[in-house]
Structures are given as structure tokens and as C-alpha cells.
Amino acid sequence: MAVAFDPIEHPSETLRRELSRELQRSPEGRGLGRVGTIAEWTASVQNRTCPVAFRQPQCVLVAGNHGVAARGISAQPHDAAWTTVKQIAAGGGVARVAAEAAGASIIQINDYLTLPTGAIDRQAAMTPEAFEQAVAHGARVVDQGVDSGVDLFIPGDIGVGNSTVAAAVYGALSRTEPVKVIGRGSGIDDNVWKVKVAAIRDAMFRVRTFSDDVPRVLAELSGPDFAFLVGMFAQAAVRRTPVLFDGLYATVAAYAAERLAPGTKQWIMAGQLSPEPAQMLALQALDIIPVLALDLSLNQGVGALAALPQINLASELVTTVLGPEAPEGAPA
């Protein structure tokens, strides 16, 4: 499979180090702790001597349809994704509330909601061509956003069976035992958990001989909505635009994007930590510490949207701590 991205430039480490040194010169600056570290990351991805609040964040919600959901691996009804998509489109839902509170716009990608995918424990989720097309779609959405002024992307996922798919993908790519990547997802009981374990185990077994072939593994085990997110993460890094993400599905997509386009992880930040074990493992592999740890498992980018005001506050606090001598967020 031919999936390739342009070279990714790293954010400015010089700006990050300079801001860190400035903060260490005063007790207030040293007292900021991780707030200061977050502001340093923001300054580096904004290419500014002093960070500013993100002015045009965009939440991109992508909905998917997974054949493995027919195995009964979720506590959600089969039409839950449709219900959520319609609710958000009508101006409601938790993602809409969180986006409005964070000052972010929302766009919905529903192209994959009616697209049937294979049950990954027995067959490929999609063809190689469908995978490549979905990755390219995610990249196009990023290009359109950057060209229209978006300065921060917040991906969100909607779908039944998403945690099963993400756990299988991470387990296969990292060669992690199934039992270590499987959580309770939508709040399943012990009986459903056993079904989920079997589905993930069988899915991982199918790809065991080519687990280093990332595009092939993703075509076999994920879904076009997941591939869309991978394309988003990688292309945002190519376009030097940061991504704030949340939840297991998006986190594993970020991990896969880093495998396909090394350097992606320099441009991304985790909003919050969910209870899913595979998310923690993927974040550790990416060497990323989440801004918050709220145990949210709502998906839809809600945890990232909850973290955005904290990130913006970090920039404002740093500017205040540095005082009148601080550069006014001017590009370096």
C-alpha cells in the first residue's frame, strides 16, 4: 500500500527552551509546574516567543460503522452512532456543549456511517484502496481547515465498537497481549467482556504474520473512519498545525500516524486520560502526558475540548508571569 506524507518539520525546540529559561528566572514562573510545560509546547507549535490562546480551534467529528459490533461487544445499541450524529447536527449533544464552552467550531464527517466494514475477527475491515482513500480524505480536511485559518484541530470519534477496534489495532502494532489492551469500553459486563476478548484475540491472530506492515494492519483491523483520523494527524503535522486529542480511538490513531509519518507526535497533545488501558499504553509509546485525567470515556473529543480552556489559560498565565517584558506572542 502506498501511503506517504511530506516530510514533517519539528516544532522549535529553541523557543521551548528559551521560554523555559525565562520561567525559571522567577518564583512565580517556577511555580507554574506543568502549566508552564504546556505553555512551552504551545509556544513551540505556534512558532512564537510567547504563546497565545488558540483563536480558531476546530473539532472534527468522524462517525464510523464497524462490522465487529454485530458480535455484541458493546453496551450501546446498534444505532447509537446514528442517534448521536443526528443529535449533534440538530445542535445538541455533549460534543456540541463542550465545543461551545471551549470556543471551538464543529464539522461532522458522516461519510463512513453507512459504509459497511468487515468483522475484524474474521475478515478485513476494508480494502487497501478504501484505506488509502480515507487517509487522503482526512488529509484534505486538514488542508481545507489550515487554509481557512484553523490553528488547532480536535478530532472526535463516534461509533459502536470503537474501543474494540482500537484495542485490536494497538495490540497488533505493539505486539501487546490482548488481555492488557482490553477495557470495559461502553461499560460492558463480564459476559460481554469475554466476547470482546475473543474478538480482539482473533483479530490480532489474523494479522500476526505482518504486524510490522502498518498500512496493511490498519486496512485489516480498523475502519475508514480510523484511517481518516490517521490522515488528519499526519497531515496536520505536515502543515505545522497542532492537534489536541482525547480517548482511546483517537490516541491509537495518533500512534498509528506516528508509525506512518515519524515526527507527528511532536505536534500533538493529549487532552485527558480515559480508563482504557490501551490508551495509557499508546500515550506512553508516544511519550505524551495528558493535560487532564478525568476518566472520561464519552469520546467525541469531549475530553480534549474540556482541556482546551486549560491550555489557553496556561498561555495567559505565562504571559502574565513574564510581565511587561514578555513578547506579545509575536512569531519568532
CSV table of C-alpha atoms in Angstrom, one decimal:
chain,number,residue,atom,x,y,z
A,1,MET,CA,0.0,0.0,0.0
A,2,ALA,CA,1.3,3.4,-0.9
A,3,VAL,CA,0.5,5.8,1.9
A,4,ALA,CA,3.1,8.6,2.2
A,5,PHE,CA,3.3,12.1,3.6
A,6,ASP,CA,5.6,15.1,3.0
A,7,PRO,CA,8.5,15.4,5.5
A,8,ILE,CA,7.5,16.7,8.9
A,9,GLU,CA,9.5,19.5,10.5
A,10,HIS,CA,9.8,19.5,14.2
A,11,PRO,CA,8.4,22.4,16.3
A,12,SER,CA,11.0,24.9,17.5
A,13,GLU,CA,13.0,23.4,20.4
A,14,THR,CA,14.8,26.7,20.7
A,15,LEU,CA,11.6,28.6,21.5
A,16,ARG,CA,10.6,25.9,24.0
A,17,ARG,CA,14.0,26.1,25.8
A,18,GLU,CA,14.1,29.9,25.8
A,19,LEU,CA,10.6,30.1,27.3
A,20,SER,CA,11.5,27.5,29.9
A,21,ARG,CA,14.6,29.5,30.9
A,22,GLU,CA,12.5,32.7,31.2
A,23,LEU,CA,10.1,31.0,33.5
A,24,GLN,CA,12.8,29.6,35.7
A,25,ARG,CA,14.1,33.1,36.5
A,26,SER,CA,11.2,33.9,38.9
A,27,PRO,CA,9.5,32.1,41.7
A,28,GLU,CA,6.1,32.5,40.0
A,29,GLY,CA,7.5,31.0,36.8
A,30,ARG,CA,9.0,28.1,38.6
A,31,GLY,CA,5.7,27.6,40.5
A,32,LEU,CA,3.7,27.0,37.3
A,33,GLY,CA,4.9,23.4,37.1
A,34,ARG,CA,3.2,21.5,34.2
A,35,VAL,CA,1.2,24.6,33.3
A,36,GLY,CA,4.5,26.1,32.2
A,37,THR,CA,5.4,23.0,30.3
A,38,ILE,CA,2.1,23.1,28.5
A,39,ALA,CA,2.7,26.7,27.6
A,40,GLU,CA,6.1,25.9,26.3
A,41,TRP,CA,4.6,23.2,24.0
A,42,THR,CA,2.1,25.8,22.8
A,43,ALA,CA,4.8,28.3,22.0
A,44,SER,CA,6.8,25.8,20.1
A,45,VAL,CA,3.9,24.6,17.9
A,46,GLN,CA,2.8,28.2,17.3
A,47,ASN,CA,6.4,29.3,16.5
A,48,ARG,CA,6.1,32.2,18.9
A,49,THR,CA,8.4,33.5,21.6
A,50,CYS,CA,5.4,33.7,24.0
A,51,PRO,CA,2.2,31.6,23.5
A,52,VAL,CA,-1.2,32.9,22.9
A,53,ALA,CA,-4.7,31.3,23.2
A,54,PHE,CA,-5.8,29.4,20.2
A,55,ARG,CA,-8.2,31.6,18.3
A,56,GLN,CA,-9.7,29.3,15.7
A,57,PRO,CA,-9.9,25.7,17.0
A,58,GLN,CA,-12.0,23.2,15.0
A,59,CYS,CA,-13.5,19.9,16.3
A,60,VAL,CA,-13.7,17.3,13.5
A,61,LEU,CA,-16.2,14.6,14.4
A,62,VAL,CA,-16.0,11.5,12.3
A,63,ALA,CA,-18.6,8.7,12.6
A,64,GLY,CA,-18.0,5.1,11.7
A,65,ASN,CA,-19.6,1.7,11.4
A,66,HIS,CA,-17.8,-1.5,12.5
A,67,GLY,CA,-18.8,-4.9,11.4
A,68,VAL,CA,-17.4,-6.4,14.6
A,69,ALA,CA,-20.2,-4.6,16.6
A,70,ALA,CA,-22.5,-7.4,15.4
A,71,ARG,CA,-20.7,-9.7,17.8
A,72,GLY,CA,-22.4,-7.9,20.7
A,73,ILE,CA,-19.2,-6.3,22.1
A,74,SER,CA,-20.7,-3.1,23.2
A,75,ALA,CA,-23.3,-1.9,25.8
A,76,GLN,CA,-24.6,0.6,23.3
A,77,PRO,CA,-27.5,-0.2,20.9
A,78,HIS,CA,-26.5,-0.8,17.3
A,79,ASP,CA,-28.0,2.6,16.2
A,80,ALA,CA,-26.3,4.6,18.9
A,81,ALA,CA,-23.9,6.3,16.4
A,82,TRP,CA,-26.9,7.4,14.2
A,83,THR,CA,-28.6,8.9,17.2
A,84,THR,CA,-25.5,10.8,18.3
A,85,VAL,CA,-24.8,12.2,14.8
A,86,LYS,CA,-28.4,13.4,14.4
A,87,GLN,CA,-28.3,15.0,17.9
A,88,ILE,CA,-25.2,16.9,17.1
A,89,ALA,CA,-26.4,18.0,13.7
A,90,ALA,CA,-29.5,19.4,15.4
A,91,GLY,CA,-27.4,21.5,17.7
A,92,GLY,CA,-27.4,19.2,20.8
A,93,GLY,CA,-25.2,16.5,22.3
A,94,VAL,CA,-22.3,16.6,24.7
A,95,ALA,CA,-19.8,17.4,21.9
A,96,ARG,CA,-21.8,20.5,20.9
A,97,VAL,CA,-21.9,21.7,24.5
A,98,ALA,CA,-18.2,21.1,25.1
A,99,ALA,CA,-17.3,22.8,21.8
A,100,GLU,CA,-19.3,25.9,22.6
A,101,ALA,CA,-17.8,26.1,26.1
A,102,ALA,CA,-14.3,25.8,24.6
A,103,GLY,CA,-14.9,28.2,21.8
A,104,ALA,CA,-14.4,25.7,19.1
A,105,SER,CA,-16.3,25.1,15.8
A,106,ILE,CA,-17.6,21.7,14.8
A,107,ILE,CA,-17.7,19.9,11.5
A,108,GLN,CA,-19.1,16.4,11.0
A,109,ILE,CA,-17.8,13.7,8.7
A,110,ASN,CA,-20.6,11.2,8.3
A,111,ASP,CA,-19.4,9.6,5.0
A,112,TYR,CA,-18.4,6.3,6.7
A,113,LEU,CA,-21.5,5.8,8.9
A,114,THR,CA,-23.4,3.9,6.2
A,115,LEU,CA,-20.3,2.2,4.8
A,116,PRO,CA,-20.3,-1.5,5.9
A,117,THR,CA,-17.0,-2.9,7.2
A,118,GLY,CA,-15.9,-6.4,7.7
A,119,ALA,CA,-16.0,-8.0,11.1
A,120,ILE,CA,-12.3,-7.8,12.0
A,121,ASP,CA,-12.1,-11.1,13.9
A,122,ARG,CA,-12.8,-13.0,10.7
A,123,GLN,CA,-12.2,-10.7,7.7
A,124,ALA,CA,-10.6,-7.5,6.6
A,125,ALA,CA,-12.3,-4.3,7.7
A,126,MET,CA,-11.8,-2.7,4.3
A,127,THR,CA,-9.8,-2.9,1.1
A,128,PRO,CA,-6.4,-1.3,0.7
A,129,GLU,CA,-7.9,1.2,-1.7
A,130,ALA,CA,-10.6,2.2,0.8
A,131,PHE,CA,-7.9,2.7,3.5
A,132,GLU,CA,-5.8,4.9,1.2
A,133,GLN,CA,-8.9,6.9,0.2
A,134,ALA,CA,-9.9,7.5,3.8
A,135,VAL,CA,-6.4,8.6,4.8
A,136,ALA,CA,-6.4,11.0,1.9
A,137,HIS,CA,-9.8,12.3,2.9
A,138,GLY,CA,-8.5,13.1,6.4
A,139,ALA,CA,-5.5,14.9,4.9
A,140,ARG,CA,-7.8,17.0,2.7
A,141,VAL,CA,-10.0,18.1,5.6
A,142,VAL,CA,-6.8,19.3,7.4
A,143,ASP,CA,-5.6,21.2,4.3
A,144,GLN,CA,-9.0,22.9,4.0
A,145,GLY,CA,-9.0,23.8,7.6
A,146,VAL,CA,-5.5,25.2,7.7
A,147,ASP,CA,-6.1,27.2,4.5
A,148,SER,CA,-9.2,28.7,6.2
A,149,GLY,CA,-7.3,29.7,9.3
A,150,VAL,CA,-7.8,26.8,11.8
A,151,ASP,CA,-5.0,26.9,14.3
A,152,LEU,CA,-5.8,23.8,16.3
A,153,PHE,CA,-7.6,20.6,15.3
A,154,ILE,CA,-9.6,18.5,17.8
A,155,PRO,CA,-10.6,15.1,16.3
A,156,GLY,CA,-13.5,13.2,17.8
A,157,ASP,CA,-14.9,9.8,17.1
A,158,ILE,CA,-18.5,8.4,17.1
A,159,GLY,CA,-19.2,4.7,16.6
A,160,VAL,CA,-20.2,1.4,18.2
A,161,GLY,CA,-17.3,-0.9,18.7
A,162,ASN,CA,-14.6,1.8,18.5
A,163,SER,CA,-12.8,0.6,21.6
A,164,THR,CA,-12.6,-3.0,20.3
A,165,VAL,CA,-11.2,-1.8,17.0
A,166,ALA,CA,-8.6,0.5,18.7
A,167,ALA,CA,-7.5,-2.2,21.2
A,168,ALA,CA,-7.0,-4.7,18.4
A,169,VAL,CA,-5.0,-2.2,16.3
A,170,TYR,CA,-2.8,-1.2,19.2
A,171,GLY,CA,-2.3,-4.8,20.3
A,172,ALA,CA,-1.3,-5.9,16.9
A,173,LEU,CA,1.1,-3.0,16.1
A,174,SER,CA,2.7,-3.1,19.5
A,175,ARG,CA,2.6,-6.9,19.9
A,176,THR,CA,0.9,-6.5,23.3
A,177,GLU,CA,-1.2,-9.3,24.7
A,178,PRO,CA,-4.9,-8.9,24.2
A,179,VAL,CA,-5.8,-9.0,27.9
A,180,LYS,CA,-3.5,-6.0,28.5
A,181,VAL,CA,-5.2,-3.8,26.0
A,182,ILE,CA,-8.9,-4.6,26.7
A,183,GLY,CA,-11.0,-2.3,28.8
A,184,ARG,CA,-14.7,-2.0,29.6
A,185,GLY,CA,-15.4,0.4,26.7
A,186,SER,CA,-19.0,1.5,26.9
A,187,GLY,CA,-19.5,-0.1,30.3
A,188,ILE,CA,-19.8,-3.8,29.4
A,189,ASP,CA,-20.4,-6.6,31.9
A,190,ASP,CA,-18.3,-9.7,32.3
A,191,ASN,CA,-20.1,-11.8,29.7
A,192,VAL,CA,-19.8,-9.1,27.0
A,193,TRP,CA,-16.2,-8.6,28.1
A,194,LYS,CA,-15.4,-12.2,27.3
A,195,VAL,CA,-16.9,-11.8,23.8
A,196,LYS,CA,-14.8,-8.7,23.3
A,197,VAL,CA,-11.7,-10.5,24.4
A,198,ALA,CA,-12.3,-13.3,21.9
A,199,ALA,CA,-13.0,-10.8,19.1
A,200,ILE,CA,-9.8,-8.9,19.7
A,201,ARG,CA,-7.7,-12.1,20.2
A,202,ASP,CA,-9.0,-13.5,16.9
A,203,ALA,CA,-8.4,-10.2,15.1
A,204,MET,CA,-4.8,-9.9,16.3
A,205,PHE,CA,-4.2,-13.6,15.4
A,206,ARG,CA,-5.2,-12.9,11.8
A,207,VAL,CA,-2.5,-10.2,11.3
A,208,ARG,CA,0.3,-11.8,13.4
A,209,THR,CA,2.5,-12.6,10.3
A,210,PHE,CA,2.6,-9.0,9.1
A,211,SER,CA,2.2,-6.8,12.2
A,212,ASP,CA,5.1,-4.5,11.1
A,213,ASP,CA,3.2,-3.6,7.9
A,214,VAL,CA,1.2,-0.7,9.4
A,215,PRO,CA,-1.0,0.2,6.4
A,216,ARG,CA,-1.9,-3.5,5.9
A,217,VAL,CA,-2.7,-3.9,9.6
A,218,LEU,CA,-4.9,-0.8,9.6
A,219,ALA,CA,-6.8,-2.0,6.4
A,220,GLU,CA,-7.4,-5.3,8.1
A,221,LEU,CA,-8.3,-4.2,11.6
A,222,SER,CA,-9.5,-0.6,11.7
A,223,GLY,CA,-12.1,1.1,9.5
A,224,PRO,CA,-12.3,4.1,7.2
A,225,ASP,CA,-13.2,6.5,10.0
A,226,PHE,CA,-10.0,5.4,11.8
A,227,ALA,CA,-7.9,5.8,8.6
A,228,PHE,CA,-9.5,9.3,8.3
A,229,LEU,CA,-8.1,10.2,11.7
A,230,VAL,CA,-4.7,8.8,10.8
A,231,GLY,CA,-4.6,11.1,7.8
A,232,MET,CA,-5.7,14.0,9.9
A,233,PHE,CA,-2.9,13.6,12.5
A,234,ALA,CA,-0.2,13.1,9.9
A,235,GLN,CA,-1.2,15.9,7.6
A,236,ALA,CA,-1.7,18.4,10.5
A,237,ALA,CA,1.9,17.7,11.4
A,238,VAL,CA,3.0,18.2,7.8
A,239,ARG,CA,1.1,21.6,7.8
A,240,ARG,CA,2.7,22.5,11.2
A,241,THR,CA,-0.7,22.8,12.9
A,242,PRO,CA,-1.2,21.2,16.4
A,243,VAL,CA,-3.8,18.6,17.3
A,244,LEU,CA,-5.4,18.2,20.7
A,245,PHE,CA,-7.0,14.7,21.0
A,246,ASP,CA,-8.8,12.6,23.5
A,247,GLY,CA,-9.9,9.0,24.1
A,248,LEU,CA,-8.7,5.5,23.1
A,249,TYR,CA,-9.7,5.6,19.4
A,250,ALA,CA,-8.0,9.0,18.6
A,251,THR,CA,-5.0,8.1,20.7
A,252,VAL,CA,-4.4,4.8,18.8
A,253,ALA,CA,-4.9,6.7,15.5
A,254,ALA,CA,-2.2,9.2,16.7
A,255,TYR,CA,0.1,6.2,17.5
A,256,ALA,CA,-0.5,4.8,14.0
A,257,ALA,CA,0.1,8.1,12.4
A,258,GLU,CA,3.5,8.4,14.2
A,259,ARG,CA,4.4,5.0,12.8
A,260,LEU,CA,3.4,6.0,9.3
A,261,ALA,CA,4.8,9.6,9.5
A,262,PRO,CA,7.5,9.9,12.1
A,263,GLY,CA,7.5,13.3,13.8
A,264,THR,CA,3.8,13.5,14.1
A,265,LYS,CA,3.9,13.2,17.8
A,266,GLN,CA,5.8,16.5,18.1
A,267,TRP,CA,2.7,18.3,17.0
A,268,ILE,CA,0.1,16.7,19.2
A,269,MET,CA,-1.2,16.9,22.8
A,270,ALA,CA,-3.5,14.6,24.7
A,271,GLY,CA,-6.4,16.3,26.4
A,272,GLN,CA,-7.3,13.8,29.0
A,273,LEU,CA,-6.8,10.2,30.2
A,274,SER,CA,-9.7,7.7,29.9
A,275,PRO,CA,-10.0,4.4,31.8
A,276,GLU,CA,-9.0,2.3,28.8
A,277,PRO,CA,-5.6,0.5,29.3
A,278,ALA,CA,-4.6,0.7,25.6
A,279,GLN,CA,-4.8,4.5,25.7
A,280,MET,CA,-2.3,4.7,28.5
A,281,LEU,CA,0.0,2.3,26.7
A,282,ALA,CA,-0.3,4.3,23.5
A,283,LEU,CA,0.4,7.6,25.2
A,284,GLN,CA,3.5,6.1,26.9
A,285,ALA,CA,4.7,4.9,23.5
A,286,LEU,CA,4.2,8.5,22.2
A,287,ASP,CA,5.8,10.0,25.3
A,288,ILE,CA,2.9,12.3,25.9
A,289,ILE,CA,1.4,13.2,29.3
A,290,PRO,CA,-2.3,14.2,29.1
A,291,VAL,CA,-3.4,17.7,30.3
A,292,LEU,CA,-6.2,16.2,32.4
A,293,ALA,CA,-7.1,12.9,34.0
A,294,LEU,CA,-10.9,12.9,34.2
A,295,ASP,CA,-11.6,9.2,33.4
A,296,LEU,CA,-14.0,10.4,30.7
A,297,SER,CA,-15.0,7.8,28.1
A,298,LEU,CA,-17.5,9.8,26.1
A,299,ASN,CA,-15.3,10.0,23.0
A,300,GLN,CA,-16.5,12.7,20.5
A,301,GLY,CA,-13.4,14.8,21.5
A,302,VAL,CA,-15.2,15.9,24.7
A,303,GLY,CA,-12.1,15.3,26.9
A,304,ALA,CA,-9.9,17.3,24.5
A,305,LEU,CA,-12.5,20.1,24.4
A,306,ALA,CA,-12.5,20.1,28.2
A,307,ALA,CA,-8.7,20.5,28.2
A,308,LEU,CA,-8.6,23.4,25.7
A,309,PRO,CA,-9.5,26.1,28.2
A,310,GLN,CA,-6.7,24.9,30.5
A,311,ILE,CA,-4.2,25.1,27.6
A,312,ASN,CA,-5.3,28.6,26.7
A,313,LEU,CA,-5.2,29.5,30.4
A,314,ALA,CA,-1.6,28.3,30.5
A,315,SER,CA,-0.6,30.7,27.8
A,316,GLU,CA,-2.3,33.6,29.5
A,317,LEU,CA,-0.7,32.8,32.9
A,318,VAL,CA,2.7,32.6,31.3
A,319,THR,CA,2.3,36.0,29.7
A,320,THR,CA,1.2,37.4,33.0
A,321,VAL,CA,4.1,35.9,34.9
A,322,LEU,CA,6.6,37.1,32.4
A,323,GLY,CA,5.2,40.6,32.9
A,324,PRO,CA,5.6,43.7,30.7
A,325,GLU,CA,8.9,42.5,29.3
A,326,ALA,CA,7.2,39.4,27.7
A,327,PRO,CA,7.0,39.5,23.9
A,328,GLU,CA,3.4,39.8,22.8
A,329,GLY,CA,3.1,36.4,21.3
A,330,ALA,CA,5.0,37.6,18.2
A,331,PRO,CA,6.1,34.9,15.8
A,332,ALA,CA,9.7,34.1,16.1
